[in-house]
Coordinates of N, CA, C and O and ligand atoms in Angstrom, one line a residue:
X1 N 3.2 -0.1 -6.4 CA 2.0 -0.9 -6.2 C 1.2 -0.3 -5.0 O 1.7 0.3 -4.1
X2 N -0.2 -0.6 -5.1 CA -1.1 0.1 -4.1 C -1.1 -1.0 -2.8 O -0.8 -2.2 -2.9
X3 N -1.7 -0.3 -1.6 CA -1.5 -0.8 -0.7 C -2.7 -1.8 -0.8 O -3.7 -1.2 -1.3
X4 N -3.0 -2.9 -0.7 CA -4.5 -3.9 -1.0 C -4.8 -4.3 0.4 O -4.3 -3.8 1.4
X5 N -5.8 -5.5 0.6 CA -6.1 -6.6 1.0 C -6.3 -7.9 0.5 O -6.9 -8.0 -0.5
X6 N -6.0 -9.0 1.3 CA -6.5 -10.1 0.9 C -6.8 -11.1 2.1 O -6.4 -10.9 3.2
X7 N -7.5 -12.0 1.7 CA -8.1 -13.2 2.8 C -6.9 -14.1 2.9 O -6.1 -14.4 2.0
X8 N -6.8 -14.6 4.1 CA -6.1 -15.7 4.3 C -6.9 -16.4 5.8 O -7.5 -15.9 6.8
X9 N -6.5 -17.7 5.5 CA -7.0 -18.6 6.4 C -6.0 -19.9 6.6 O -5.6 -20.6 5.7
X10 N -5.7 -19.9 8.2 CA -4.5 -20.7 8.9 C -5.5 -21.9 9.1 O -6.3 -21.9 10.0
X11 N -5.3 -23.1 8.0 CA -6.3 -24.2 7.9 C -5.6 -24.8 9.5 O -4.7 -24.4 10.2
X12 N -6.6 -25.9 9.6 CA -7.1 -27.1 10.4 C -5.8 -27.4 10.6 O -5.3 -26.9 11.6
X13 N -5.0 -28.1 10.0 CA -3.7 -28.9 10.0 C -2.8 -28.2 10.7 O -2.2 -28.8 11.6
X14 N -2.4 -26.5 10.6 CA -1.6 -25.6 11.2 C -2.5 -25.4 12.7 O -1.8 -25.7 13.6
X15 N -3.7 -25.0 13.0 CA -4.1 -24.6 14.2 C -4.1 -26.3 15.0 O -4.2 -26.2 16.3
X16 N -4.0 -27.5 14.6 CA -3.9 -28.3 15.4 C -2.5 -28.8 16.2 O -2.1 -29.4 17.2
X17 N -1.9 -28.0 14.9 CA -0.4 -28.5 15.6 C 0.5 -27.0 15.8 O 1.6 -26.9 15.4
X18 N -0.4 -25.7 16.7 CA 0.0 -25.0 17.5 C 0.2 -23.8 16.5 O 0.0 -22.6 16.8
X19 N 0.6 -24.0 15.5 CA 1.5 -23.4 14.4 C 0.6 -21.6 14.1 O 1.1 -21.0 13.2
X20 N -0.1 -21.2 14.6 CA -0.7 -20.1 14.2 C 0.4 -18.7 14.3 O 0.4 -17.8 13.4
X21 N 1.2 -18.7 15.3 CA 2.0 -17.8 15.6 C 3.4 -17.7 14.8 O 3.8 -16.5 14.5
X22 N 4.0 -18.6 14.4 CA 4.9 -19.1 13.5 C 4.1 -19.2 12.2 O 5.0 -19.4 11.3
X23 N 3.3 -19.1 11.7 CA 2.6 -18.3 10.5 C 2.4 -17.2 10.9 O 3.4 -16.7 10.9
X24 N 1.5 -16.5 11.3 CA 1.7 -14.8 11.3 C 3.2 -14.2 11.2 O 3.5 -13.3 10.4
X25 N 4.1 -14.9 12.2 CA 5.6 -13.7 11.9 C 5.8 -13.9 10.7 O 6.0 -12.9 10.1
X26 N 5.8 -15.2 9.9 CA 5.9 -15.1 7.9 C 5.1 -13.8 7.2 O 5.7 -13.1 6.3
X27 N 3.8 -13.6 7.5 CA 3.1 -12.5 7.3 C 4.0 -10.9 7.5 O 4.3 -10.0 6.8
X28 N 4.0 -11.3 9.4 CA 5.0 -10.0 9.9 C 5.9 -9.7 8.8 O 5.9 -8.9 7.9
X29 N 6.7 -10.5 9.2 CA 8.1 -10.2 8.6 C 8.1 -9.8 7.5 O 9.0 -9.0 7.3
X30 N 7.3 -10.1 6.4 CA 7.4 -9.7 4.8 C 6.7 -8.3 4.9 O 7.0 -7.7 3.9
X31 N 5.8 -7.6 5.8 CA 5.3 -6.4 6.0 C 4.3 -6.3 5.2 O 4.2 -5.6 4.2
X32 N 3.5 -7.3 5.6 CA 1.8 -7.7 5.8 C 1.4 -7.5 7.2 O 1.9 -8.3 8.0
X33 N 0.5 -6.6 7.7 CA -0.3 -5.9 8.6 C -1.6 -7.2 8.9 O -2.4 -7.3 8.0
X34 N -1.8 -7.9 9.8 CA -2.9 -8.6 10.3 C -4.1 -7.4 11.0 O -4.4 -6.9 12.1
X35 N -4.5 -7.3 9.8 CA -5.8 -5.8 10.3 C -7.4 -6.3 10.8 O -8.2 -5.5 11.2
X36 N -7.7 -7.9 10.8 CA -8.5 -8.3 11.4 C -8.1 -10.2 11.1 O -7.6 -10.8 10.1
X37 N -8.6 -10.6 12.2 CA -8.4 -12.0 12.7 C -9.5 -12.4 13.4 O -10.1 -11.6 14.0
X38 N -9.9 -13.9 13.3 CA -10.5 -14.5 14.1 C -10.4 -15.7 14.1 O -9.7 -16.1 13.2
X39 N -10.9 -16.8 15.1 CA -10.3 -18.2 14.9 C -11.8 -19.1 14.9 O -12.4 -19.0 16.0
X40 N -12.3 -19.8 14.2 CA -13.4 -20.4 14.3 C -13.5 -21.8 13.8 O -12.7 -22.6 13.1
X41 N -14.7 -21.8 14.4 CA -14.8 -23.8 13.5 C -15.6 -23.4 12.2 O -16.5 -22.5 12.4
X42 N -15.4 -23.8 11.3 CA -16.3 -23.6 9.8 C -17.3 -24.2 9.7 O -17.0 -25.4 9.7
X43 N -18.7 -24.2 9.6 CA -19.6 -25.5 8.9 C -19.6 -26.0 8.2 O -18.9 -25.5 7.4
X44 N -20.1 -27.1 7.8 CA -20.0 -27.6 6.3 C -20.3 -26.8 5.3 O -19.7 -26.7 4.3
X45 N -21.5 -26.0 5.7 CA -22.6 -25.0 4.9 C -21.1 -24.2 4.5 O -20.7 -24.2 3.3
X46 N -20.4 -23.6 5.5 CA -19.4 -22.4 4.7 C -18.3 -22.9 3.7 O -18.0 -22.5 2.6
X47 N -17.8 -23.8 4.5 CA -16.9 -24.9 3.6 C -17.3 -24.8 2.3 O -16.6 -24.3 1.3
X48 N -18.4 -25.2 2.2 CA -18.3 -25.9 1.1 C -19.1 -24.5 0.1 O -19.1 -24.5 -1.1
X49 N -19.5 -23.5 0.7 CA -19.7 -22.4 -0.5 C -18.5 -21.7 -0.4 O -18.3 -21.1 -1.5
X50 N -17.4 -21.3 0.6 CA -15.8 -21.2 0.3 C -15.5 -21.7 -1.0 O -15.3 -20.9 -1.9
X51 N -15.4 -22.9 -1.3 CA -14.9 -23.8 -2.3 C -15.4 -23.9 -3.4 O -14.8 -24.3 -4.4
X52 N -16.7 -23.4 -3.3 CA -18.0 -23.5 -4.3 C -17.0 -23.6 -6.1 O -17.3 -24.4 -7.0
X53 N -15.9 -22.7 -6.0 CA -15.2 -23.0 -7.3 C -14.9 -24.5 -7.5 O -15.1 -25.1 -8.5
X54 N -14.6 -24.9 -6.6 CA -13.8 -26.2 -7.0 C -14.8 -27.4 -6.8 O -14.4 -28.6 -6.6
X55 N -16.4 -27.0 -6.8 CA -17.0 -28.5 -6.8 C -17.0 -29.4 -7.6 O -17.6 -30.3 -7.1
X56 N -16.6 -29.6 -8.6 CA -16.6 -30.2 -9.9 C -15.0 -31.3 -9.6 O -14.8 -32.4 -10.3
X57 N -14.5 -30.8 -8.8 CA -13.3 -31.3 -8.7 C -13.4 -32.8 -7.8 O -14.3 -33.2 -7.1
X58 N -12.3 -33.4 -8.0 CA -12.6 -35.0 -7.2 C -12.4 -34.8 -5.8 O -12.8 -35.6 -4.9
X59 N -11.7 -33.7 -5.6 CA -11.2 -33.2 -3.8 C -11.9 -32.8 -3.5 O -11.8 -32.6 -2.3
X60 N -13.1 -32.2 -3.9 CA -13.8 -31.5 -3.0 C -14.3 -31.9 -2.0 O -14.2 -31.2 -1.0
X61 N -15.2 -33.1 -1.9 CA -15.4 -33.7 -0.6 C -14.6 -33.8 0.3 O -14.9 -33.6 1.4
X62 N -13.6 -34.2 -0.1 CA -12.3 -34.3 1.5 C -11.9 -32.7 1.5 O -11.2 -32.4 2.5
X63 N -12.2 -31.6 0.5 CA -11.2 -30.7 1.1 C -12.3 -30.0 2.2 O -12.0 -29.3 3.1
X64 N -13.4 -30.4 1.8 CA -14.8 -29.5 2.6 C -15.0 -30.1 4.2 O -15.5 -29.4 5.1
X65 N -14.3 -31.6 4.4 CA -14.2 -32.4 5.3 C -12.9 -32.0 6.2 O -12.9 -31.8 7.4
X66 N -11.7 -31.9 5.3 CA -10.6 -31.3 6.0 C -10.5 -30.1 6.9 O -9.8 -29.9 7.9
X67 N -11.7 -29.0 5.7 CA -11.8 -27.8 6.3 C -12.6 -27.3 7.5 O -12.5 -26.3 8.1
X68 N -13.2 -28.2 7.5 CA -14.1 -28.5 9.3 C -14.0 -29.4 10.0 O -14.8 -29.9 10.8
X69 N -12.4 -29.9 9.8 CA -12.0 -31.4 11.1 C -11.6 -30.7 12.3 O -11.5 -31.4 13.3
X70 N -11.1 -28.8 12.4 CA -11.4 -28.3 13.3 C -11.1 -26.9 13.1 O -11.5 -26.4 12.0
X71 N -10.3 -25.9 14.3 CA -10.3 -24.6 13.9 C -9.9 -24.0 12.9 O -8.9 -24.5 12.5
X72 N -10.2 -23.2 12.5 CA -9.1 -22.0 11.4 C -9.1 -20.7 12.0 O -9.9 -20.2 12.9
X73 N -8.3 -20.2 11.5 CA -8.0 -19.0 12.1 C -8.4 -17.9 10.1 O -8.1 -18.1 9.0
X74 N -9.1 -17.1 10.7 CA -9.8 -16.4 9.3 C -8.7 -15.1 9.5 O -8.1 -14.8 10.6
X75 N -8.6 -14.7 8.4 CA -7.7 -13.4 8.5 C -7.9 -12.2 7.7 O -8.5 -12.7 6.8
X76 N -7.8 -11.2 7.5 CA -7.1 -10.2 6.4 C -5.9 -9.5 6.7 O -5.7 -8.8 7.7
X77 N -5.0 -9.7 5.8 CA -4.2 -9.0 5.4 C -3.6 -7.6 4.8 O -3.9 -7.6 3.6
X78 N -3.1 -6.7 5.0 CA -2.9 -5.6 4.5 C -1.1 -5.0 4.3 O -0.1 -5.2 5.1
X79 N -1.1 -4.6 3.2 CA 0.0 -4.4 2.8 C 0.0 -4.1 1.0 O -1.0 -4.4 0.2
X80 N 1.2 -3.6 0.6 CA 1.5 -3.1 -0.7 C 1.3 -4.4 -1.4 O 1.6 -5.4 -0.8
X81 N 0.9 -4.4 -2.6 CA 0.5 -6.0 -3.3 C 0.4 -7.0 -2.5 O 1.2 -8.0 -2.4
X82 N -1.0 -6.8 -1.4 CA -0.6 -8.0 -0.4 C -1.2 -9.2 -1.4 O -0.7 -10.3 -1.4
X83 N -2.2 -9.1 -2.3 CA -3.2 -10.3 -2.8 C -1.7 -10.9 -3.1 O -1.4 -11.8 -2.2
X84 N -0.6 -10.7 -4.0 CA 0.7 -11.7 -4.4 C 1.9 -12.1 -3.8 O 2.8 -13.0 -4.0
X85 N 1.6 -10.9 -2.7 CA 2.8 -10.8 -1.5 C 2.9 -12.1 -0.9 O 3.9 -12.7 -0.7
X86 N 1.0 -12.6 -0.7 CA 0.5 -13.4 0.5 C 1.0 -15.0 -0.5 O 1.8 -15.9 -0.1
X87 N 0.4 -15.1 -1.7 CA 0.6 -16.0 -2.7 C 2.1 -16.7 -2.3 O 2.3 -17.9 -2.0
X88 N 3.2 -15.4 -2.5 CA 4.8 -15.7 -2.8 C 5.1 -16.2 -1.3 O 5.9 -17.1 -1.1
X89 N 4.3 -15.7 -0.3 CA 4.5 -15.8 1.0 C 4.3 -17.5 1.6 O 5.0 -18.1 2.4
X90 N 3.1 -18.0 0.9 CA 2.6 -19.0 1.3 C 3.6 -20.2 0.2 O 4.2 -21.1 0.7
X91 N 3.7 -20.0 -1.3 CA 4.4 -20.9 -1.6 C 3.2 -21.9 -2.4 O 2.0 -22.1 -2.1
X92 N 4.2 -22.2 -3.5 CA 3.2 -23.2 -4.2 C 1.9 -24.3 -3.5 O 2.0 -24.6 -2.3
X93 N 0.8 -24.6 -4.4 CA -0.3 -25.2 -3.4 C 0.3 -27.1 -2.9 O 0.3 -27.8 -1.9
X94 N 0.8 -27.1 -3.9 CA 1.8 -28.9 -2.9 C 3.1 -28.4 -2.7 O 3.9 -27.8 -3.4
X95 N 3.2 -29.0 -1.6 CA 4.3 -28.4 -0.6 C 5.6 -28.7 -1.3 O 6.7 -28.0 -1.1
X96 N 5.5 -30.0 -2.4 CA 6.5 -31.2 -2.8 C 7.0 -29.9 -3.8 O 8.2 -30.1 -4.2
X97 N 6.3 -28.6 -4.2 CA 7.1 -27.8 -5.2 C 7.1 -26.5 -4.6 O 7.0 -25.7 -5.5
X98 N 7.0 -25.7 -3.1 CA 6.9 -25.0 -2.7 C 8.5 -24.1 -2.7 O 9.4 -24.9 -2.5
X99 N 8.8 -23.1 -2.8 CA 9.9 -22.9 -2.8 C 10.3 -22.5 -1.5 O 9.4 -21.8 -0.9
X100 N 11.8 -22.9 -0.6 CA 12.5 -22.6 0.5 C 11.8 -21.7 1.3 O 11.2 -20.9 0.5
X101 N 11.8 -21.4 2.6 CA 11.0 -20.6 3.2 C 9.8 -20.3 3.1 O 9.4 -19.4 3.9
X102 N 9.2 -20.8 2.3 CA 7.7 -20.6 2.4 C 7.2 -20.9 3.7 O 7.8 -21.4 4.6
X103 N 5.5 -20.4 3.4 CA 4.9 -21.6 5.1 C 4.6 -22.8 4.5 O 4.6 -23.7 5.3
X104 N 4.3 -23.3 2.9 CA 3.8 -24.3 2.3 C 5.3 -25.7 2.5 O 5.4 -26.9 2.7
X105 N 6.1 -24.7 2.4 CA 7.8 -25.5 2.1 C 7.8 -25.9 3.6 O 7.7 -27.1 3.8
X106 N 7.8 -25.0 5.0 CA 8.2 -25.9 5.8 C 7.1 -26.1 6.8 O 7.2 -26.6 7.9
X107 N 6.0 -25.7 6.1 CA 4.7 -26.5 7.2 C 4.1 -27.4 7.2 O 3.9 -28.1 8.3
X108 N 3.5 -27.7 5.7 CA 2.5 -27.7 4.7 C 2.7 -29.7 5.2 O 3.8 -30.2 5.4
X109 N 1.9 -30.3 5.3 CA 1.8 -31.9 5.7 C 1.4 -32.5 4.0 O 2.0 -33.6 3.8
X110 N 0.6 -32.0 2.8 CA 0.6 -32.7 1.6 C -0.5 -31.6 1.1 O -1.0 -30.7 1.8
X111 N -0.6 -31.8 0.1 CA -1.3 -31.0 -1.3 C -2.8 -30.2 -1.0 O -3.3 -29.1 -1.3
X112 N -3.3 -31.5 0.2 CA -4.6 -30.7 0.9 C -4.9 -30.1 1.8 O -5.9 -29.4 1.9
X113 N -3.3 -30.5 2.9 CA -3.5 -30.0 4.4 C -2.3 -29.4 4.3 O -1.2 -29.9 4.4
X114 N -2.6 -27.8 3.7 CA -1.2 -27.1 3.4 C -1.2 -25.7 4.0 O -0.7 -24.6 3.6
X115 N -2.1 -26.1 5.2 CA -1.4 -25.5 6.2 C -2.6 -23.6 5.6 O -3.5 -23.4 6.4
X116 N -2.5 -22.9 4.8 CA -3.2 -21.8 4.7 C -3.5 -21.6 2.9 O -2.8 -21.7 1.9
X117 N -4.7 -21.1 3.0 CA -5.4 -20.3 2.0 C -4.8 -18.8 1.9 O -4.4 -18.1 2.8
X118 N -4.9 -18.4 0.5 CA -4.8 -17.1 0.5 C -5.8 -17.0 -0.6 O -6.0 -18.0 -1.3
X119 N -6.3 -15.9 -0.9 CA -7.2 -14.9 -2.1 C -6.0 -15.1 -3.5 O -4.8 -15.0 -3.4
X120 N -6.8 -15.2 -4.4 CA -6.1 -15.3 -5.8 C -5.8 -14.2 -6.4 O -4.6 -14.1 -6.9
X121 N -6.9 -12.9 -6.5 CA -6.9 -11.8 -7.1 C -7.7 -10.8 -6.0 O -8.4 -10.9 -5.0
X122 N -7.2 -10.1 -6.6 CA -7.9 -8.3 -5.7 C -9.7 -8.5 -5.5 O -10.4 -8.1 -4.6
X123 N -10.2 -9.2 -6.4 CA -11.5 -9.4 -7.0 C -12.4 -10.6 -5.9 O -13.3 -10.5 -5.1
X124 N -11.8 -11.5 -6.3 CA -11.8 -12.7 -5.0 C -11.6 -12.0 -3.6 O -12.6 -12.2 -2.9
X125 N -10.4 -11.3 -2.9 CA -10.0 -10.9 -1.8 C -11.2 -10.1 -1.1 O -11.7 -10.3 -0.1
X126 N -11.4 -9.2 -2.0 CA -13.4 -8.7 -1.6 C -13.9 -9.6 -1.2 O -13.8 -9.9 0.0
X127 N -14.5 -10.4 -2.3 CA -15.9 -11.3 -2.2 C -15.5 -12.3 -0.7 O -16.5 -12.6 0.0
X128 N -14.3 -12.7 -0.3 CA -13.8 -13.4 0.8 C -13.9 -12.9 2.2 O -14.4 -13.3 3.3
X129 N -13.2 -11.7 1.6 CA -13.6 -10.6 3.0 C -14.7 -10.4 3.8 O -14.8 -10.5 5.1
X130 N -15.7 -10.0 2.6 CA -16.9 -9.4 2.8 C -17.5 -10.8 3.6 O -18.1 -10.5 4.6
X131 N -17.5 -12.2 3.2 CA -17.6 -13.3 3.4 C -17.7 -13.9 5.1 O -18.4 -14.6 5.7
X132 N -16.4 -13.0 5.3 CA -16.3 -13.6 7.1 C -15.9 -12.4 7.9 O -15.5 -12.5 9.0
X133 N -16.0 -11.0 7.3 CA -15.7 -10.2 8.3 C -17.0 -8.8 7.8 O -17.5 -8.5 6.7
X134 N -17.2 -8.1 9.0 CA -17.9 -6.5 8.5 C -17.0 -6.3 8.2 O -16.0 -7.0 8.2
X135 N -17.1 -4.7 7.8 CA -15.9 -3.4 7.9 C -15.3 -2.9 9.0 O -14.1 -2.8 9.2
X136 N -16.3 -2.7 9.9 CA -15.9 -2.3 11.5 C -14.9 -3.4 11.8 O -13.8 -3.0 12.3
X137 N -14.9 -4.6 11.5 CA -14.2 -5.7 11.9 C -12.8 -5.7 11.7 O -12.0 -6.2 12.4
X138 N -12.5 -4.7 10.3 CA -10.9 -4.5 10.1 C -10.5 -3.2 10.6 O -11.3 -2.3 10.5
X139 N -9.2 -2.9 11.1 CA -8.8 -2.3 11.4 C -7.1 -1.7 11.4 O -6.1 -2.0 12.1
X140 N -7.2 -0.8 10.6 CA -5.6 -0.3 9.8 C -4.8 0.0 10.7 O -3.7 0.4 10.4
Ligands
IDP201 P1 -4.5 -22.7 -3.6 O1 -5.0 -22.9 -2.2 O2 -3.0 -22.7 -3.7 O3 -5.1 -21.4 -4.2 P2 -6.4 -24.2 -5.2 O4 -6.1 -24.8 -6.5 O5 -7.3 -23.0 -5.1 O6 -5.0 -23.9 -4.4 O7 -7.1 -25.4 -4.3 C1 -7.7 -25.0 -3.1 C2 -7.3 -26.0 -2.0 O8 -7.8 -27.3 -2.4 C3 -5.8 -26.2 -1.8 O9 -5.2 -25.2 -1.0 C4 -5.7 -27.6 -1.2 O10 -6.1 -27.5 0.2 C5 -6.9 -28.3 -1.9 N1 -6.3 -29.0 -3.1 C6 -5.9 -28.5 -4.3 N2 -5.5 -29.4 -5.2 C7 -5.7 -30.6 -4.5 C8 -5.5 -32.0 -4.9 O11 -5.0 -32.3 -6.0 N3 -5.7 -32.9 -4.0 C9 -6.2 -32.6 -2.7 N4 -6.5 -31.3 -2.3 C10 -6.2 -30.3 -3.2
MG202 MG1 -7.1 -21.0 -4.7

């Protein structure tokens, strides 16, 4: 497998209860490279074009609300199949079916506040990237 990138974001629920550092070593340790980081407040405006897939959905209003109740920490990741690495890493999206060790399994507070986003495909992980970081911004 080729070496990739993907987006990941340490939601609201993890940066309020300290947890950012205790997610990255999950990253570490599976040998995913944190090649750019930053920690911000979202606007509604990004939120909610982040999500822009799931407007149709009944959550979207609370997840657009959840995702700016305060910081996140924005990320990219780098490593060999990181786009599925990061997926296996994080653990099903409700925690209640996340498997052992995940960050979803022992962070994750319920279905909405679970703790981190990751990029679905190689294709998305671009458009996400490109989204909250330059180029100059990552670094191998
Ligand atoms: P994913 O984050 O595992 O890719 P998606 O289906 O893309 O899951 O959903 C995006 C985010 O929307 C989830 O991570 C979660 O925060 C929220 N979400 C998904 N399904 C529900 C739901 O049924 N109720 C409330 N929030 C949800
Ligand atoms: Mg998703």
């Amino acid at each position: 497998m080729a070496i990739e990138r993907t987006f990941s974001i340490i939601k609201p629920d993890a940066t309020r209860r300290n947890l950012t550092g205790k997610i990255n070593a999950k990253f570490e340790e599976a040998g995913l490279k944190i090649v750019a980081q930053r920690r911000i407040q979202m606007s509604e405006a990004q939120a909610k074009k982040f999500y822009e897939v799931h407007a149709a959905r009944p959550f979207y209003g609370d997840l657009v609300k959840f995702m700016t109740s305060g910081p996140v920490v924005v990320q990219v990741l780098e490593g060999e199949g990181a786009v599925l690495k990061n997926r296996d890493i994080m653990g099903a999206t409700n925690p209640a079916n996340a498997a052992a060790g995940t960050i979803r399994k022992e962070f994750a507070e319920s279905i909405e506040a679970n703790s981190v986003h990751g990029s679905d495909s190689p294709e998305n992980a671009a458009i996400e990237i490109a989204y909250f970081f330059a180029g100059t911004d990552i670094v191998s």
